[in-house]
Amino acid sequence: MNVAENLARNNNPIDTVEDIFSGQSFEFERRSIDEVVVEVQGKWNNMLLFFSWERNMHCLHISCLMDIETKIEDRSKIFELLALINEELWVGHFSYWTEQNTPVFKHSVFLNPSDDSLLIEEKISQIIKVAIKECERMYPIFNVVLTKGMAPRQALYPLLMETAGQA
């Protein structure tokens, strides 16, 4: 490893991502010095989390792909659903990866290299939890629209209902 690569690794949050997942026995692949992919078992199916570090901007990007095979041809339903779902999110957003025909949750976080390593690990852990939670929450909705052709507003109805009391 040359000096430039060694310096890059010293302030690289991709190392922190690896540390977070290696302690939990997840499968991951370090694709480059600034990129890692992790496979996570979710409630509904496996998800792929892609992490990419943009060192010039000090920005860590995460993408979480849900394994849903699209069976509808009408992409307008997909984009209507994305617009409706994104209105409900506080952090990140969903988009549609047309090359893979799958929805993807995306978020980026700026990390200050002078921050304490525990603070950086906490921020990264937090966004991982948000990405997985949002994908699991939205999976059933994406699934019925993308595989059954349900109307987006109809699919979102249970999410928008306000519950009262306890079951």
Coordinates of C-alpha atoms in Angstrom, one line a residue:
M1 CA 0.0 0.0 0.0
N2 CA 1.5 3.4 -1.0
V3 CA 1.5 6.5 1.2
A4 CA -1.6 8.0 -0.5
E5 CA -3.7 4.9 0.0
N6 CA -2.5 4.7 3.7
L7 CA -3.6 8.3 4.3
A8 CA -7.0 7.7 2.5
R9 CA -7.7 4.7 4.8
N10 CA -7.0 6.7 8.0
N11 CA -10.0 8.9 7.6
N12 CA -12.2 6.5 5.6
P13 CA -15.6 5.7 7.0
I14 CA -15.8 2.7 4.8
D15 CA -13.5 1.0 7.3
T16 CA -16.1 1.9 10.0
V17 CA -18.9 0.4 7.9
E18 CA -16.8 -2.8 7.6
D19 CA -16.2 -2.8 11.4
I20 CA -19.9 -2.4 12.1
F21 CA -20.9 -5.3 9.9
S22 CA -18.0 -7.7 10.6
G23 CA -18.9 -7.8 14.2
Q24 CA -22.4 -9.0 13.2
S25 CA -21.3 -11.8 10.8
F26 CA -22.8 -10.2 7.7
E27 CA -21.4 -10.9 4.3
F28 CA -19.7 -7.9 2.7
E29 CA -17.4 -7.2 -0.2
R30 CA -15.0 -4.3 -0.2
R31 CA -15.1 -3.3 -3.9
S32 CA -12.5 -0.5 -3.6
I33 CA -10.9 1.6 -1.0
D34 CA -14.0 3.9 -1.0
E35 CA -16.8 1.3 -1.6
V36 CA -18.3 -1.6 0.2
V37 CA -21.4 -3.8 -0.4
V38 CA -23.2 -5.6 2.4
E39 CA -26.0 -8.2 2.2
V40 CA -28.5 -7.9 5.0
Q41 CA -31.4 -10.3 5.8
G42 CA -34.5 -8.2 6.3
K43 CA -38.0 -9.0 7.5
W44 CA -39.3 -9.7 3.9
N45 CA -36.1 -10.7 2.0
N46 CA -32.4 -9.8 1.6
M47 CA -31.3 -6.3 0.9
L48 CA -28.1 -5.0 -0.6
L49 CA -26.5 -2.0 1.1
F50 CA -24.0 0.0 -1.0
F51 CA -21.7 2.4 0.7
S52 CA -19.6 4.9 -1.2
W53 CA -17.2 7.5 0.3
E54 CA -16.6 10.7 -1.6
R55 CA -13.5 12.0 0.1
N56 CA -13.4 15.5 -1.5
M57 CA -16.9 16.3 -0.2
H58 CA -16.5 14.3 3.0
C59 CA -19.7 12.6 2.1
L60 CA -20.8 9.0 2.7
H61 CA -23.6 7.7 0.4
I62 CA -25.7 4.7 1.2
S63 CA -28.1 2.9 -1.2
C64 CA -30.3 0.1 0.0
L65 CA -31.8 -2.2 -2.8
M66 CA -34.9 -4.2 -2.1
D67 CA -35.2 -7.5 -4.0
I68 CA -38.5 -7.1 -5.8
E69 CA -38.9 -8.2 -9.3
T70 CA -41.1 -5.8 -11.2
K71 CA -43.8 -7.3 -13.3
I72 CA -45.7 -4.2 -14.4
E73 CA -45.0 -2.4 -17.6
D74 CA -46.6 0.9 -16.6
R75 CA -43.8 2.9 -15.1
S76 CA -46.1 5.8 -14.4
K77 CA -47.4 3.8 -11.4
I78 CA -43.9 3.4 -10.1
F79 CA -43.1 7.1 -10.3
E80 CA -46.4 8.0 -8.7
L81 CA -45.7 5.7 -5.9
L82 CA -42.2 7.1 -5.4
A83 CA -43.6 10.7 -5.2
L84 CA -46.2 9.6 -2.6
I85 CA -43.8 7.6 -0.5
N86 CA -41.1 10.4 -0.5
E87 CA -43.7 12.8 0.8
E88 CA -43.8 10.7 4.0
L89 CA -40.0 10.5 4.6
W90 CA -38.0 12.7 6.9
V91 CA -34.6 11.3 5.9
G92 CA -33.4 10.0 2.6
H93 CA -35.6 9.2 -0.4
F94 CA -36.6 6.3 -2.7
S95 CA -35.8 6.2 -6.3
Y96 CA -36.1 3.5 -9.0
W97 CA -33.0 1.9 -10.5
T98 CA -34.3 1.2 -14.0
E99 CA -31.2 -0.9 -15.0
Q100 CA -32.1 -3.4 -12.2
N101 CA -35.9 -2.8 -12.2
T102 CA -35.9 -2.3 -8.4
P103 CA -36.6 0.4 -5.9
V104 CA -33.7 1.8 -3.9
F105 CA -33.5 3.9 -0.7
K106 CA -30.8 6.5 -0.9
H107 CA -29.2 8.9 1.6
S108 CA -26.0 10.8 2.0
V109 CA -24.4 12.1 5.2
F110 CA -21.6 14.6 5.5
L111 CA -18.9 13.5 7.9
N112 CA -16.3 15.8 9.4
P113 CA -12.9 14.1 9.4
S114 CA -12.0 15.9 12.6
D115 CA -15.1 14.3 14.4
D116 CA -14.4 11.7 17.0
S117 CA -14.5 8.2 15.6
L118 CA -17.3 7.2 18.0
L119 CA -19.4 10.0 16.7
I120 CA -18.8 8.9 13.1
E121 CA -19.6 5.3 14.0
E122 CA -22.8 6.5 15.7
K123 CA -23.9 8.5 12.6
I124 CA -23.2 5.6 10.3
S125 CA -25.0 3.1 12.5
Q126 CA -28.0 5.5 12.7
I127 CA -28.3 5.9 8.9
I128 CA -28.0 2.1 8.4
K129 CA -30.9 1.6 10.8
V130 CA -33.0 4.2 9.0
A131 CA -32.3 2.7 5.6
I132 CA -33.2 -0.8 6.7
K133 CA -36.3 0.4 8.6
E134 CA -37.6 2.4 5.7
C135 CA -37.0 -0.4 3.2
E136 CA -38.8 -2.9 5.5
R137 CA -41.7 -0.5 6.1
M138 CA -42.1 0.2 2.4
Y139 CA -41.4 -3.3 1.0
P140 CA -45.1 -4.5 1.2
I141 CA -46.2 -1.3 -0.5
F142 CA -43.7 -1.6 -3.3
N143 CA -44.4 -5.3 -3.6
V144 CA -48.1 -5.0 -4.3
V145 CA -47.6 -2.1 -6.8
L146 CA -44.7 -3.7 -8.6
T147 CA -45.8 -7.3 -8.7
K148 CA -49.6 -7.1 -8.5
G149 CA -50.2 -3.7 -10.3
M150 CA -52.2 -2.2 -7.4
A151 CA -52.8 1.5 -7.6
P152 CA -50.2 3.5 -5.6
R153 CA -52.8 5.4 -3.5
Q154 CA -54.6 2.2 -2.6
A155 CA -51.3 0.5 -1.6
L156 CA -50.4 3.4 0.6
Y157 CA -53.8 3.6 2.3
P158 CA -52.8 1.4 5.3
L159 CA -49.6 3.4 5.8
L160 CA -51.5 6.7 5.9
M161 CA -54.2 5.4 8.3
E162 CA -53.8 6.7 11.8
T163 CA -54.2 4.0 14.5
A164 CA -55.7 4.5 17.9
G165 CA -55.5 2.4 21.0
Q166 CA -53.7 -0.9 21.4
A167 CA -54.3 -4.3 20.1

